[in-house]
mmCIF file of C-alpha atoms and ligand atoms in Angstrom:
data_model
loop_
_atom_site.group_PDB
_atom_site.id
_atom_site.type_symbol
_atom_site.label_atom_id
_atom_site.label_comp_id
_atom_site.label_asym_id
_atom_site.label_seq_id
_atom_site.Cartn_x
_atom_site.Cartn_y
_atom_site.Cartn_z
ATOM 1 C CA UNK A 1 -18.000 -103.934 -3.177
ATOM 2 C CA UNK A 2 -20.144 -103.741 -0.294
ATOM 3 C CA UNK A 3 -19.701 -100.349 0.024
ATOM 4 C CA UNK A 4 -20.545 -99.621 -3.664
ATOM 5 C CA UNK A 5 -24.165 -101.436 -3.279
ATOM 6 C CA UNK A 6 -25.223 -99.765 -0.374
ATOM 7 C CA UNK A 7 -24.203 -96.526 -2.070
ATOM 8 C CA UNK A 8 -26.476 -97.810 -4.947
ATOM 9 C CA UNK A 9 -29.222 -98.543 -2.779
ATOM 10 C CA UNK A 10 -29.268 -95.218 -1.398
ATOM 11 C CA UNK A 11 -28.863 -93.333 -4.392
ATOM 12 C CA UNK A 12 -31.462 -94.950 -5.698
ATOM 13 C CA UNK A 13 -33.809 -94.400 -3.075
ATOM 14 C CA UNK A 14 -33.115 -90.682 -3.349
ATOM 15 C CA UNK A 15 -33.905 -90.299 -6.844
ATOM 16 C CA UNK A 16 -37.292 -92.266 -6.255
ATOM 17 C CA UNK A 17 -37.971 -89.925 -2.948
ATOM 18 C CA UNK A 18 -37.099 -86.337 -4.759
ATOM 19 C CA UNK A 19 -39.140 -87.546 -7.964
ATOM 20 C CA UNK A 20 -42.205 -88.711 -5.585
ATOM 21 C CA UNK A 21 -41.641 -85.526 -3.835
ATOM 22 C CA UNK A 22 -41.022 -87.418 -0.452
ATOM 23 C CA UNK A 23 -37.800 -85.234 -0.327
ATOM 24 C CA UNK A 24 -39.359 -82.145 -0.653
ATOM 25 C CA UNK A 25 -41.897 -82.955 2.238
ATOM 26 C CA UNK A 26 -38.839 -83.921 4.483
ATOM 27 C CA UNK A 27 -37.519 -80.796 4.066
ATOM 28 C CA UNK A 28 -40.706 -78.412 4.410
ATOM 29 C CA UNK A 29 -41.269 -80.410 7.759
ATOM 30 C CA UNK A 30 -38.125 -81.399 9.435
ATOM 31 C CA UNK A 31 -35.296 -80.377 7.257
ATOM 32 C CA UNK A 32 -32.834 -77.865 7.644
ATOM 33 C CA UNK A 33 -34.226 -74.295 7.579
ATOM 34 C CA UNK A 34 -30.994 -72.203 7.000
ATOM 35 C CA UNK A 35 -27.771 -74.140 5.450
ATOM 36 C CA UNK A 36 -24.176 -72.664 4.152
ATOM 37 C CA UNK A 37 -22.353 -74.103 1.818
ATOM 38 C CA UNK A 38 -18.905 -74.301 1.185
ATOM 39 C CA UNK A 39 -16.640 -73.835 -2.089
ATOM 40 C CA UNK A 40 -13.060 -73.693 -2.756
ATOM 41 C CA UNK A 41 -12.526 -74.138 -6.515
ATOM 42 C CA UNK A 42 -14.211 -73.726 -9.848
ATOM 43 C CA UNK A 43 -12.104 -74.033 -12.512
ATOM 44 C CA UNK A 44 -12.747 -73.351 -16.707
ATOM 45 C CA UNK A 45 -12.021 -77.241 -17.275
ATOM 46 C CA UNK A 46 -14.609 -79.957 -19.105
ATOM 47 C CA UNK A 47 -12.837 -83.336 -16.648
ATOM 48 C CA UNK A 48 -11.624 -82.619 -13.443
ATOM 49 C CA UNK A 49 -8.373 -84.104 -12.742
ATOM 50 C CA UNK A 50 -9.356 -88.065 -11.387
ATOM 51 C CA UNK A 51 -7.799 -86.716 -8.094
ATOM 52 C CA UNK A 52 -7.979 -83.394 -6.367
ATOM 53 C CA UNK A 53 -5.534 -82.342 -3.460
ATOM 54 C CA UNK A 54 -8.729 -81.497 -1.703
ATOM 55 C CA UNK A 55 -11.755 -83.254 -2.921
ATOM 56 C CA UNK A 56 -12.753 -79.413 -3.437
ATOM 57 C CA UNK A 57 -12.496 -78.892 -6.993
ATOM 58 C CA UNK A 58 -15.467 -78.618 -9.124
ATOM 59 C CA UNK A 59 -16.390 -77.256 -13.268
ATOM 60 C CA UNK A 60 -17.453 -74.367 -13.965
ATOM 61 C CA UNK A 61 -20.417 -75.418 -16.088
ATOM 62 C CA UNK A 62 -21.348 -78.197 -13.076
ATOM 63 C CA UNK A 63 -20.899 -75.112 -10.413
ATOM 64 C CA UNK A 64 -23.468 -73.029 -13.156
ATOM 65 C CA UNK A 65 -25.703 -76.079 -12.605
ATOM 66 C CA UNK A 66 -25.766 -76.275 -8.523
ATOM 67 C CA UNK A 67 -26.117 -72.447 -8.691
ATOM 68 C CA UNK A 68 -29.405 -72.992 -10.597
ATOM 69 C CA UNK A 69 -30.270 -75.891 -8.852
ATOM 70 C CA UNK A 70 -30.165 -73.938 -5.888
ATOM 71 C CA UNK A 71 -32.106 -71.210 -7.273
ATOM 72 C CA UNK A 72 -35.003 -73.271 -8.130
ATOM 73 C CA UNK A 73 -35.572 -75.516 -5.406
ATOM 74 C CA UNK A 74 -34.437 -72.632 -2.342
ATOM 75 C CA UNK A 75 -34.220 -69.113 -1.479
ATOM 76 C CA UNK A 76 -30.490 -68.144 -1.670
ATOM 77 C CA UNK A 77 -30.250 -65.089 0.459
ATOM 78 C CA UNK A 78 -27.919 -62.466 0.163
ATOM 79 C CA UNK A 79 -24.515 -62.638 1.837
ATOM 80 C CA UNK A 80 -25.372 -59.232 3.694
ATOM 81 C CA UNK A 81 -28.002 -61.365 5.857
ATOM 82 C CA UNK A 82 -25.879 -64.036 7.291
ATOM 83 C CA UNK A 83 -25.419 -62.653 10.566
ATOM 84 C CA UNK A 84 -29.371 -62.480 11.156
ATOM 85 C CA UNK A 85 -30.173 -65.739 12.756
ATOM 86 C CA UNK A 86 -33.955 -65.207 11.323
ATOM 87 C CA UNK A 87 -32.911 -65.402 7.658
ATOM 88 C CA UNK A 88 -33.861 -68.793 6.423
ATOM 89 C CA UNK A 89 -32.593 -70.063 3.193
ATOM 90 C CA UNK A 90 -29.420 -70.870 1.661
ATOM 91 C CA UNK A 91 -25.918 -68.791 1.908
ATOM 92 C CA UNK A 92 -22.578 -69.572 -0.357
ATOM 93 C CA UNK A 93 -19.276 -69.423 0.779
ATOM 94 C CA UNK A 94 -15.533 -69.840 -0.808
ATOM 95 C CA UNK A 95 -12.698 -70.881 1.116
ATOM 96 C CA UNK A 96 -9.082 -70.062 0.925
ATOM 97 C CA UNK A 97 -9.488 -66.991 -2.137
ATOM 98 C CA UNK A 98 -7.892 -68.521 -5.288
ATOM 99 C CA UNK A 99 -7.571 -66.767 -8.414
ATOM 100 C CA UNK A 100 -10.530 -68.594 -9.793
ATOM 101 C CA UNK A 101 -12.529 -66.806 -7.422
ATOM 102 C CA UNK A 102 -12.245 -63.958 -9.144
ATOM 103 C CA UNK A 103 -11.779 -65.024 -12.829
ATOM 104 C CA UNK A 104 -14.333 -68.060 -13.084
ATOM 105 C CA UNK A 105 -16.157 -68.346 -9.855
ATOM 106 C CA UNK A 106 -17.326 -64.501 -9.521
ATOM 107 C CA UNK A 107 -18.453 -64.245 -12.745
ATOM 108 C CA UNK A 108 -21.272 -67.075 -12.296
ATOM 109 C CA UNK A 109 -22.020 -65.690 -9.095
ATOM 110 C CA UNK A 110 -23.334 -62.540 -10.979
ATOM 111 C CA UNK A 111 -24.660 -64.375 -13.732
ATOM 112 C CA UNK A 112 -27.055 -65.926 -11.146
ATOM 113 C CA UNK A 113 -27.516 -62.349 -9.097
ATOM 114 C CA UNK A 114 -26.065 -64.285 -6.205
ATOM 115 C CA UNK A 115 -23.828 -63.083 -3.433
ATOM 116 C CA UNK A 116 -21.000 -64.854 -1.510
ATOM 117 C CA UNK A 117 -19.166 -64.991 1.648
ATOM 118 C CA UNK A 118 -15.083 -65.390 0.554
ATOM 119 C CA UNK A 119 -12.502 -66.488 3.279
ATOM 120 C CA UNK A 120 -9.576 -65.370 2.953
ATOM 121 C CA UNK A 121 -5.689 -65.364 4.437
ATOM 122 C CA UNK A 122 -4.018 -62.596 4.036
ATOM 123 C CA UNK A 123 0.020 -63.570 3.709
ATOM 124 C CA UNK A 124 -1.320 -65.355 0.785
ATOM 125 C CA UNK A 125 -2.272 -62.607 -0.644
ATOM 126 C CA UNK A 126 0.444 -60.578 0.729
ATOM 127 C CA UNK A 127 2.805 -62.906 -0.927
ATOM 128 C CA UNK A 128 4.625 -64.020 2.481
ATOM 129 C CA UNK A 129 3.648 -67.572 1.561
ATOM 130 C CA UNK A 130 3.958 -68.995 -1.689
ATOM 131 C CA UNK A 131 1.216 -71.571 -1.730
ATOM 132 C CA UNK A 132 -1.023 -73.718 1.184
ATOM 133 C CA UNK A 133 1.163 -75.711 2.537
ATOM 134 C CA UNK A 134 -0.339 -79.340 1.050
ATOM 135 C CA UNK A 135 -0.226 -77.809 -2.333
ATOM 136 C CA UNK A 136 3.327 -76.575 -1.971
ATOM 137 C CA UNK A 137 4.197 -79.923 -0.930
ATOM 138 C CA UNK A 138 2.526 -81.391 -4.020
ATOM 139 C CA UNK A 139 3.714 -78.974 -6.234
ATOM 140 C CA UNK A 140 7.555 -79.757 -5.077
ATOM 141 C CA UNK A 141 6.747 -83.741 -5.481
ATOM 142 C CA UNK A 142 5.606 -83.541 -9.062
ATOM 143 C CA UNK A 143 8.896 -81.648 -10.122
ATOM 144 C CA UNK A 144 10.872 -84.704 -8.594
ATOM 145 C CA UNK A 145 8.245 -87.365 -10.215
ATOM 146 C CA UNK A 146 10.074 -89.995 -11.324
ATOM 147 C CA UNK A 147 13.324 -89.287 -8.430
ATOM 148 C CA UNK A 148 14.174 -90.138 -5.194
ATOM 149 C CA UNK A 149 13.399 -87.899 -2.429
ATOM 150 C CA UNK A 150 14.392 -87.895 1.289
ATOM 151 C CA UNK A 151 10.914 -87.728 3.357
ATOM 152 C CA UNK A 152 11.053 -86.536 7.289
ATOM 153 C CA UNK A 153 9.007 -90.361 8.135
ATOM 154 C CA UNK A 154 11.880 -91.912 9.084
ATOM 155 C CA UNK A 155 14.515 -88.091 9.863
ATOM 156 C CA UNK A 156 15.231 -88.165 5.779
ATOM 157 C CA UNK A 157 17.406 -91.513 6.368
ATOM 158 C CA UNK A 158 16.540 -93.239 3.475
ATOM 159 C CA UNK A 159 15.909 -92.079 -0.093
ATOM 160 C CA UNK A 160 12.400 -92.958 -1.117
ATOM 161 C CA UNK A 161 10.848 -92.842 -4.804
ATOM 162 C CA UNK A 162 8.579 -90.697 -6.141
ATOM 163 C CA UNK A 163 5.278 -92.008 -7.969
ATOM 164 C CA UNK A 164 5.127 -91.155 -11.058
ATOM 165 C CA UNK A 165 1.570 -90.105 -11.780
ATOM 166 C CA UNK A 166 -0.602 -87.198 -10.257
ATOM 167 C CA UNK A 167 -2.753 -89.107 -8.116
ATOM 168 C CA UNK A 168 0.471 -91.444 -6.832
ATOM 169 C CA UNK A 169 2.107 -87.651 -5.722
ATOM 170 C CA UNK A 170 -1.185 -86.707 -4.038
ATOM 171 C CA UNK A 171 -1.015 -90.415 -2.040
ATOM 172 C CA UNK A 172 2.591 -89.425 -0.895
ATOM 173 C CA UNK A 173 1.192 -85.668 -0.488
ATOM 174 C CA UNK A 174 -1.437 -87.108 2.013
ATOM 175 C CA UNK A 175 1.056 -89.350 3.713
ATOM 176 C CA UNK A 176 2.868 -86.192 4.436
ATOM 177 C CA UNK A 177 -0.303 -84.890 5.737
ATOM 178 C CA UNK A 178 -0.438 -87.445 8.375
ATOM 179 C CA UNK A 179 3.024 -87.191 9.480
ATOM 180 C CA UNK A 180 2.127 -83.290 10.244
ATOM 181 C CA UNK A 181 -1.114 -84.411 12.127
ATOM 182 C CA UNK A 182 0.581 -87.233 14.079
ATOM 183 C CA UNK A 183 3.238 -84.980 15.091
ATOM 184 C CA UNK A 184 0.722 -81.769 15.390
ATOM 185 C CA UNK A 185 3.169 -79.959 13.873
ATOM 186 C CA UNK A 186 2.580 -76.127 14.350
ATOM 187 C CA UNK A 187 5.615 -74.920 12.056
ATOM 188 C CA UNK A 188 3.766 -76.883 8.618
ATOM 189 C CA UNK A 189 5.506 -73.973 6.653
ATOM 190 C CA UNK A 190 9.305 -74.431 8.553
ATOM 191 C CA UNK A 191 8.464 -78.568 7.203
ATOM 192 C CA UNK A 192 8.090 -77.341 3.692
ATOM 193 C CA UNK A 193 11.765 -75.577 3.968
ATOM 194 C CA UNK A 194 13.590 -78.335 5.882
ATOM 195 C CA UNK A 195 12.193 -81.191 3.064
ATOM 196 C CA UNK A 196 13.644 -78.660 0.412
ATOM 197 C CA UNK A 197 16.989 -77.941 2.600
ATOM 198 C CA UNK A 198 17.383 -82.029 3.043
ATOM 199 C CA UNK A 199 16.797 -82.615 -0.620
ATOM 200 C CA UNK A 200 18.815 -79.675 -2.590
ATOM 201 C CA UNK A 201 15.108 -78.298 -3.795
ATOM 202 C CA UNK A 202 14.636 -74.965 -4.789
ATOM 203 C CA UNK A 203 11.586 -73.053 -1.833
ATOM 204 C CA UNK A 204 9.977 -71.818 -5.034
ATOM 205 C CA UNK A 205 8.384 -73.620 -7.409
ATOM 206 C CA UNK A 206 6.404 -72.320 -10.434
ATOM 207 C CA UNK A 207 2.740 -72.201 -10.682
ATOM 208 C CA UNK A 208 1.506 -74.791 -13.093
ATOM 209 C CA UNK A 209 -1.667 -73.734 -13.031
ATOM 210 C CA UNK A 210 -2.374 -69.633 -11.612
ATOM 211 C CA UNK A 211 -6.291 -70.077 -11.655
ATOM 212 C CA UNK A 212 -5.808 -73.195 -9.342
ATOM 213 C CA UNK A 213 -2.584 -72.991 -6.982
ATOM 214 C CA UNK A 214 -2.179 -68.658 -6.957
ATOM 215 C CA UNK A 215 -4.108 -66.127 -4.805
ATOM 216 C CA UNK A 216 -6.162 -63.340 -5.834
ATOM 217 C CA UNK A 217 -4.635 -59.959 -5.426
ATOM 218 C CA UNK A 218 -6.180 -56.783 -3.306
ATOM 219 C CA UNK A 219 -7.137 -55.170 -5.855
ATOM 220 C CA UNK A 220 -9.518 -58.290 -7.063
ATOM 221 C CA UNK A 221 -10.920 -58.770 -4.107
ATOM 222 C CA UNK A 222 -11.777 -54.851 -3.412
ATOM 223 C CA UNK A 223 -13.751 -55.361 -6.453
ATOM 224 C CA UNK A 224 -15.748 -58.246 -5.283
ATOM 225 C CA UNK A 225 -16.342 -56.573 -1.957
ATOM 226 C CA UNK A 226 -17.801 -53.746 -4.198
ATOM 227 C CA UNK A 227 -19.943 -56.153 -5.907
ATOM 228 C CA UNK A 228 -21.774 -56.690 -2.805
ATOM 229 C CA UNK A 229 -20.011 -59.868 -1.474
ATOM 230 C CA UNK A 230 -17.994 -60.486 1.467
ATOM 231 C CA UNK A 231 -15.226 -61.089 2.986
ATOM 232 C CA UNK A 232 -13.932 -63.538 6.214
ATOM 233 C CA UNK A 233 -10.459 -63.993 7.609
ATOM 234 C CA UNK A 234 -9.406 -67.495 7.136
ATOM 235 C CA UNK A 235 -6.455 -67.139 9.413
ATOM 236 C CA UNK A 236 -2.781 -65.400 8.536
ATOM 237 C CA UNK A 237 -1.325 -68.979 7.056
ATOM 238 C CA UNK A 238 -3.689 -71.912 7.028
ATOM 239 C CA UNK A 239 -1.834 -73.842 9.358
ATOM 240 C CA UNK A 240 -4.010 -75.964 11.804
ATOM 241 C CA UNK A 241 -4.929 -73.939 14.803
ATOM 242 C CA UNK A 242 -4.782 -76.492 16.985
ATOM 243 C CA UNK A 243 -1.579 -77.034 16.844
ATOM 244 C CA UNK A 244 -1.001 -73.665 17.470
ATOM 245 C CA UNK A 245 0.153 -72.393 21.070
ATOM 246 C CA UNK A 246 -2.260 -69.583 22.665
ATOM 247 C CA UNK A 247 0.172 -66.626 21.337
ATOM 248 C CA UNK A 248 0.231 -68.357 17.569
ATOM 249 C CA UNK A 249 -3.170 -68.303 17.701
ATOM 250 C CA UNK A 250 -3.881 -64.953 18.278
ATOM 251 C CA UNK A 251 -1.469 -63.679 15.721
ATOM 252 C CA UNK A 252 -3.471 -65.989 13.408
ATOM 253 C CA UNK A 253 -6.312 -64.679 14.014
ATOM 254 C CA UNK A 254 -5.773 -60.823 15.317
ATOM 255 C CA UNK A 255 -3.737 -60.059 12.773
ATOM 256 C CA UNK A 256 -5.266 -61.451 9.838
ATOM 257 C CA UNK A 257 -8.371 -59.483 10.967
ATOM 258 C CA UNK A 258 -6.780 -56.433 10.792
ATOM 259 C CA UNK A 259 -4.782 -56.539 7.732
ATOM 260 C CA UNK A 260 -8.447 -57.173 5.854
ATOM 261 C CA UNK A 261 -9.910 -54.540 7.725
ATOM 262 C CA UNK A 262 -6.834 -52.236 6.471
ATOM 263 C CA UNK A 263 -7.011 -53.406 3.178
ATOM 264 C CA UNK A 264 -10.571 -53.303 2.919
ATOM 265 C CA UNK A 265 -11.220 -50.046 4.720
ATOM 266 C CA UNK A 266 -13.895 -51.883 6.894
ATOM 267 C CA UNK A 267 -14.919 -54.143 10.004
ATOM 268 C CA UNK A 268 -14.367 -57.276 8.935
ATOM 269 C CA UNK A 269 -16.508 -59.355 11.990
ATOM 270 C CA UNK A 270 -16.367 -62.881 10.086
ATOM 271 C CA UNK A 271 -14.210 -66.152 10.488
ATOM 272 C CA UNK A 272 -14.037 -68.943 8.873
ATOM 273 C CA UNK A 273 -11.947 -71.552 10.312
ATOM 274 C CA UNK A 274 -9.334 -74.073 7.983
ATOM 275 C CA UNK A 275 -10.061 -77.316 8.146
ATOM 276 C CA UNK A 276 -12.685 -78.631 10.168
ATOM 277 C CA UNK A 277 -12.518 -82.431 11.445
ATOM 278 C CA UNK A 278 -12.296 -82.536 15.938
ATOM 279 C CA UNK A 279 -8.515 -83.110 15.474
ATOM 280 C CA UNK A 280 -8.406 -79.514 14.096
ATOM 281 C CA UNK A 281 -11.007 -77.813 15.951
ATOM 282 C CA UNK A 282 -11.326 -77.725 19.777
ATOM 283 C CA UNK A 283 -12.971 -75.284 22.449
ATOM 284 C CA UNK A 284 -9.860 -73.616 23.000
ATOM 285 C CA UNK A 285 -9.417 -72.628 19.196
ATOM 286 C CA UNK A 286 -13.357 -71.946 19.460
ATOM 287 C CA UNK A 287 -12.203 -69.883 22.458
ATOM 288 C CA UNK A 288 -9.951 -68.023 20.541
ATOM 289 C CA UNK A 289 -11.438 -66.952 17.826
ATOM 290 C CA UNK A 290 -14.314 -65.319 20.080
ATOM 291 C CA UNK A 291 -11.638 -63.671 21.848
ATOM 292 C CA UNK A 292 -10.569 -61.784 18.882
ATOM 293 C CA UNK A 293 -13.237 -59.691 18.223
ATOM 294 C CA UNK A 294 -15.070 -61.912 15.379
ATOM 295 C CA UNK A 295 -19.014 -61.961 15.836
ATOM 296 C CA UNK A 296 -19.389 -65.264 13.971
ATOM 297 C CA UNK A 297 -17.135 -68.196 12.790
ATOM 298 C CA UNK A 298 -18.075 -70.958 10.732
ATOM 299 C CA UNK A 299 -16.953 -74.210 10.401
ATOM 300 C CA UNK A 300 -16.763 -77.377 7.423
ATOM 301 C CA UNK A 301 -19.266 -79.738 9.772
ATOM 302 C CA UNK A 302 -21.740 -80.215 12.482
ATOM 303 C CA UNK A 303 -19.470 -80.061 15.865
ATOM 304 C CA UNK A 304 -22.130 -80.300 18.669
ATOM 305 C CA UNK A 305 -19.710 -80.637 20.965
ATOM 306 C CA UNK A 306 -18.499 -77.300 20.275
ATOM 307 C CA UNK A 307 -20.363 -73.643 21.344
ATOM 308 C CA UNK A 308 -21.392 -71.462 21.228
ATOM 309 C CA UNK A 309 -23.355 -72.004 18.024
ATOM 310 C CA UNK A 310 -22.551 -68.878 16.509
ATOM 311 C CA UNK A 311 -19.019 -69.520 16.025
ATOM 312 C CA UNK A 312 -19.240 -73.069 14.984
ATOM 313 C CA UNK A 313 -21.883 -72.454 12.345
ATOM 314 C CA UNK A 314 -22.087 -75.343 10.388
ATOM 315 C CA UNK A 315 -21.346 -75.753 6.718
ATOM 316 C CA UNK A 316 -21.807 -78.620 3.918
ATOM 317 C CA UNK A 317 -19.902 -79.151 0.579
ATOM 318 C CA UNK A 318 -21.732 -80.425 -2.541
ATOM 319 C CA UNK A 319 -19.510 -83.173 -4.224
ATOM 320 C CA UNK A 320 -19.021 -82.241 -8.091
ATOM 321 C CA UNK A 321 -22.071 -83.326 -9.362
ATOM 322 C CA UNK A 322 -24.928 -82.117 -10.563
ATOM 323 C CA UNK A 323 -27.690 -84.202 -9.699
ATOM 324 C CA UNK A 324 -30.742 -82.853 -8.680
ATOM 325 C CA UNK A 325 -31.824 -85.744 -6.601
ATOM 326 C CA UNK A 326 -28.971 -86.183 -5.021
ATOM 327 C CA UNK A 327 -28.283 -82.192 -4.099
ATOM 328 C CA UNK A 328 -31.946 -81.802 -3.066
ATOM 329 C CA UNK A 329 -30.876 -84.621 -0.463
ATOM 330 C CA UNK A 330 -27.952 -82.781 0.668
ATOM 331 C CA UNK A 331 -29.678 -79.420 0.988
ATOM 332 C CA UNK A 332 -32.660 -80.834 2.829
ATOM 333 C CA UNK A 333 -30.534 -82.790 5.080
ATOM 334 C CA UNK A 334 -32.390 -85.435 4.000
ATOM 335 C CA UNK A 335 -29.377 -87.602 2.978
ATOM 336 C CA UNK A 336 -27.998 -87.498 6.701
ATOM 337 C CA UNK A 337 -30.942 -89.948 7.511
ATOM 338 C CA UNK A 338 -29.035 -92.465 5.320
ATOM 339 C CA UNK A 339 -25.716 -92.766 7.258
HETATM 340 ZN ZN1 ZN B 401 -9.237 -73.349 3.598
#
């Protein structure tokens, strides 16, 4: 209750300082001169589901919106220029290459004449992997919805239900996401197996939704490269470097560079990491990734602990509105003041 007023108290003072232009003067004096933002999914849907595995989901026609929002109120440079530190303006960026990307996302990008910046992991697209490991787990929950399933929180002992709604499965998806961060679990994809093993599951599960939950192919993303956007390694797997012993790493990293830069017949000097909260991110993974060969890794927030600056770029996420007051606040970095 609290929290809800305070939110309404500072929601309404945004509106009232981006339609006095107080905002706008924030941001030509103090506010952030060059910002990235970060997208995962835009999907051909009116609602979005009243949960989302990710919080990353937004419509295509609000997406259409913050694209010409964007337009309007910044300069939205092209992709080509994010490596010159004297670009100012606004960059867009799409994490983890679904097949939205291509089909929905793409299309709006070139409806707007604007480039992007697409991370991508290759055994996803290589097919090693069927799905990121928190929607594989989710996807395997909502075929036993309604059953009793054998979790690893207490070594698959006892049998525990299974909610039967979407956003119940995502709770018990999330628990499961804890259990891996408590434990720092490095194998995330060897968990996915032994839950199926201890429960009689079938590894594969069908896609129930290909725009959301499947991969874009080479082929699709050759073309977008040819369209004049680019592309970042986003690690082999998506597992959570951190967890990851020095040798893991590497191969994360070393190898998904060059099976892009085979693929893609070029350098391919980006990184992007997964995830991007301390627990994830240290110096040693920051470390790493320099190591490489990358010339620039961003990340999903400000880590000033972390340097050098050039591979821990920060990054923001717009929330699935379309506001104007609101997104002015968040590009400006206006809305930070309000914490
Ligand atoms: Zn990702």
């Amino acid at each position: 209750m609290g929290k809800n007023i305070r939110h309404f108290v500072r929601d309404s003072w945004l509106t009232a300082s981006y339609y006095t232009g107080l905002s706008q003067l924030y941001h030509a004096l103090v506010g952030r001169k060059r910002g990235i933002i970060s997208y995962h999914n835009v999907l051909p849907v009116d609602k979005l589901s009243a949960f989302d595995t990710y919080n990353v989901d937004v419509t295509a026609a609000i997406f259409d919106k913050q694209l010409q929002f964007l337009k309007k109120h910044f300069r939205v440079q092209p992709i080509q220029e994010i490596e010159n530190p004297n670009a100012k303006g606004i960059f867009i960026t799409v994490d983890d290459g679904m097949r939205n990307n291509y089909e929905v996302l793409a299309p709006l990008l070139e409806k707007h004449g604007i480039s992007a910046l697409f991370a991508i992991c290759p055994a996803m697209v290589d097919r090693q992997l069927p799905y990121i490991w928190r929607d594989h787990l989710f996807l395997l929950l909502c075929q036993a919805a309604n059953q009793s399933v054998r979790l690893p929180f207490n070594d698959y002992q006892t049998l525990l239900p299974v909610p039967e709604t979407p956003a119940g499965i995502n709770n018990l998806t999330r628990q499961l996401k804890q259990y891996v961060y408590k434990q720092q679990l490095a194998d995330i994809y060897g968990l996915v197996r032994e839950i199926c093993q201890k429960n009689g599951w079938d590894y594969e599960v069908l896609s129930p939704d290909e725009l959301r939950y499947d991969f874009m192919t080479w082929p699709q993303i050759r073309a977008l490269v040819a369209q004049g956007h680019r592309v970042a390694s986003h690690t082999q797997t998506h597992r959570v470097l951190r967890f990851l012993s020095q040798e893991e790493k590497k191969v994360e990293l070393e190898v998904s560079k060059q099976r892009l830069e085979t693929e893609l017949k070029q350098e391919v000097p980006l990184f992007v990491y997964p995830y991007g909260s301390r627990a994830e991110i240290d110096q040693v993974t920051v470390d790493a990734v320099q190591e490489a060969g990358y010339r620039m890794a961003l990340m999903n927030v400000q880590q000033p602990n972390l340097s050098p600056l050039t591979f821990s770029q920060p990054r923001f996420a717009f929330p699935p509105i379309s506001d104007s007051s609101h997104l002015h606040a968040i590009v400006s970095g206006y809305k930070f003041l309000f914490r």
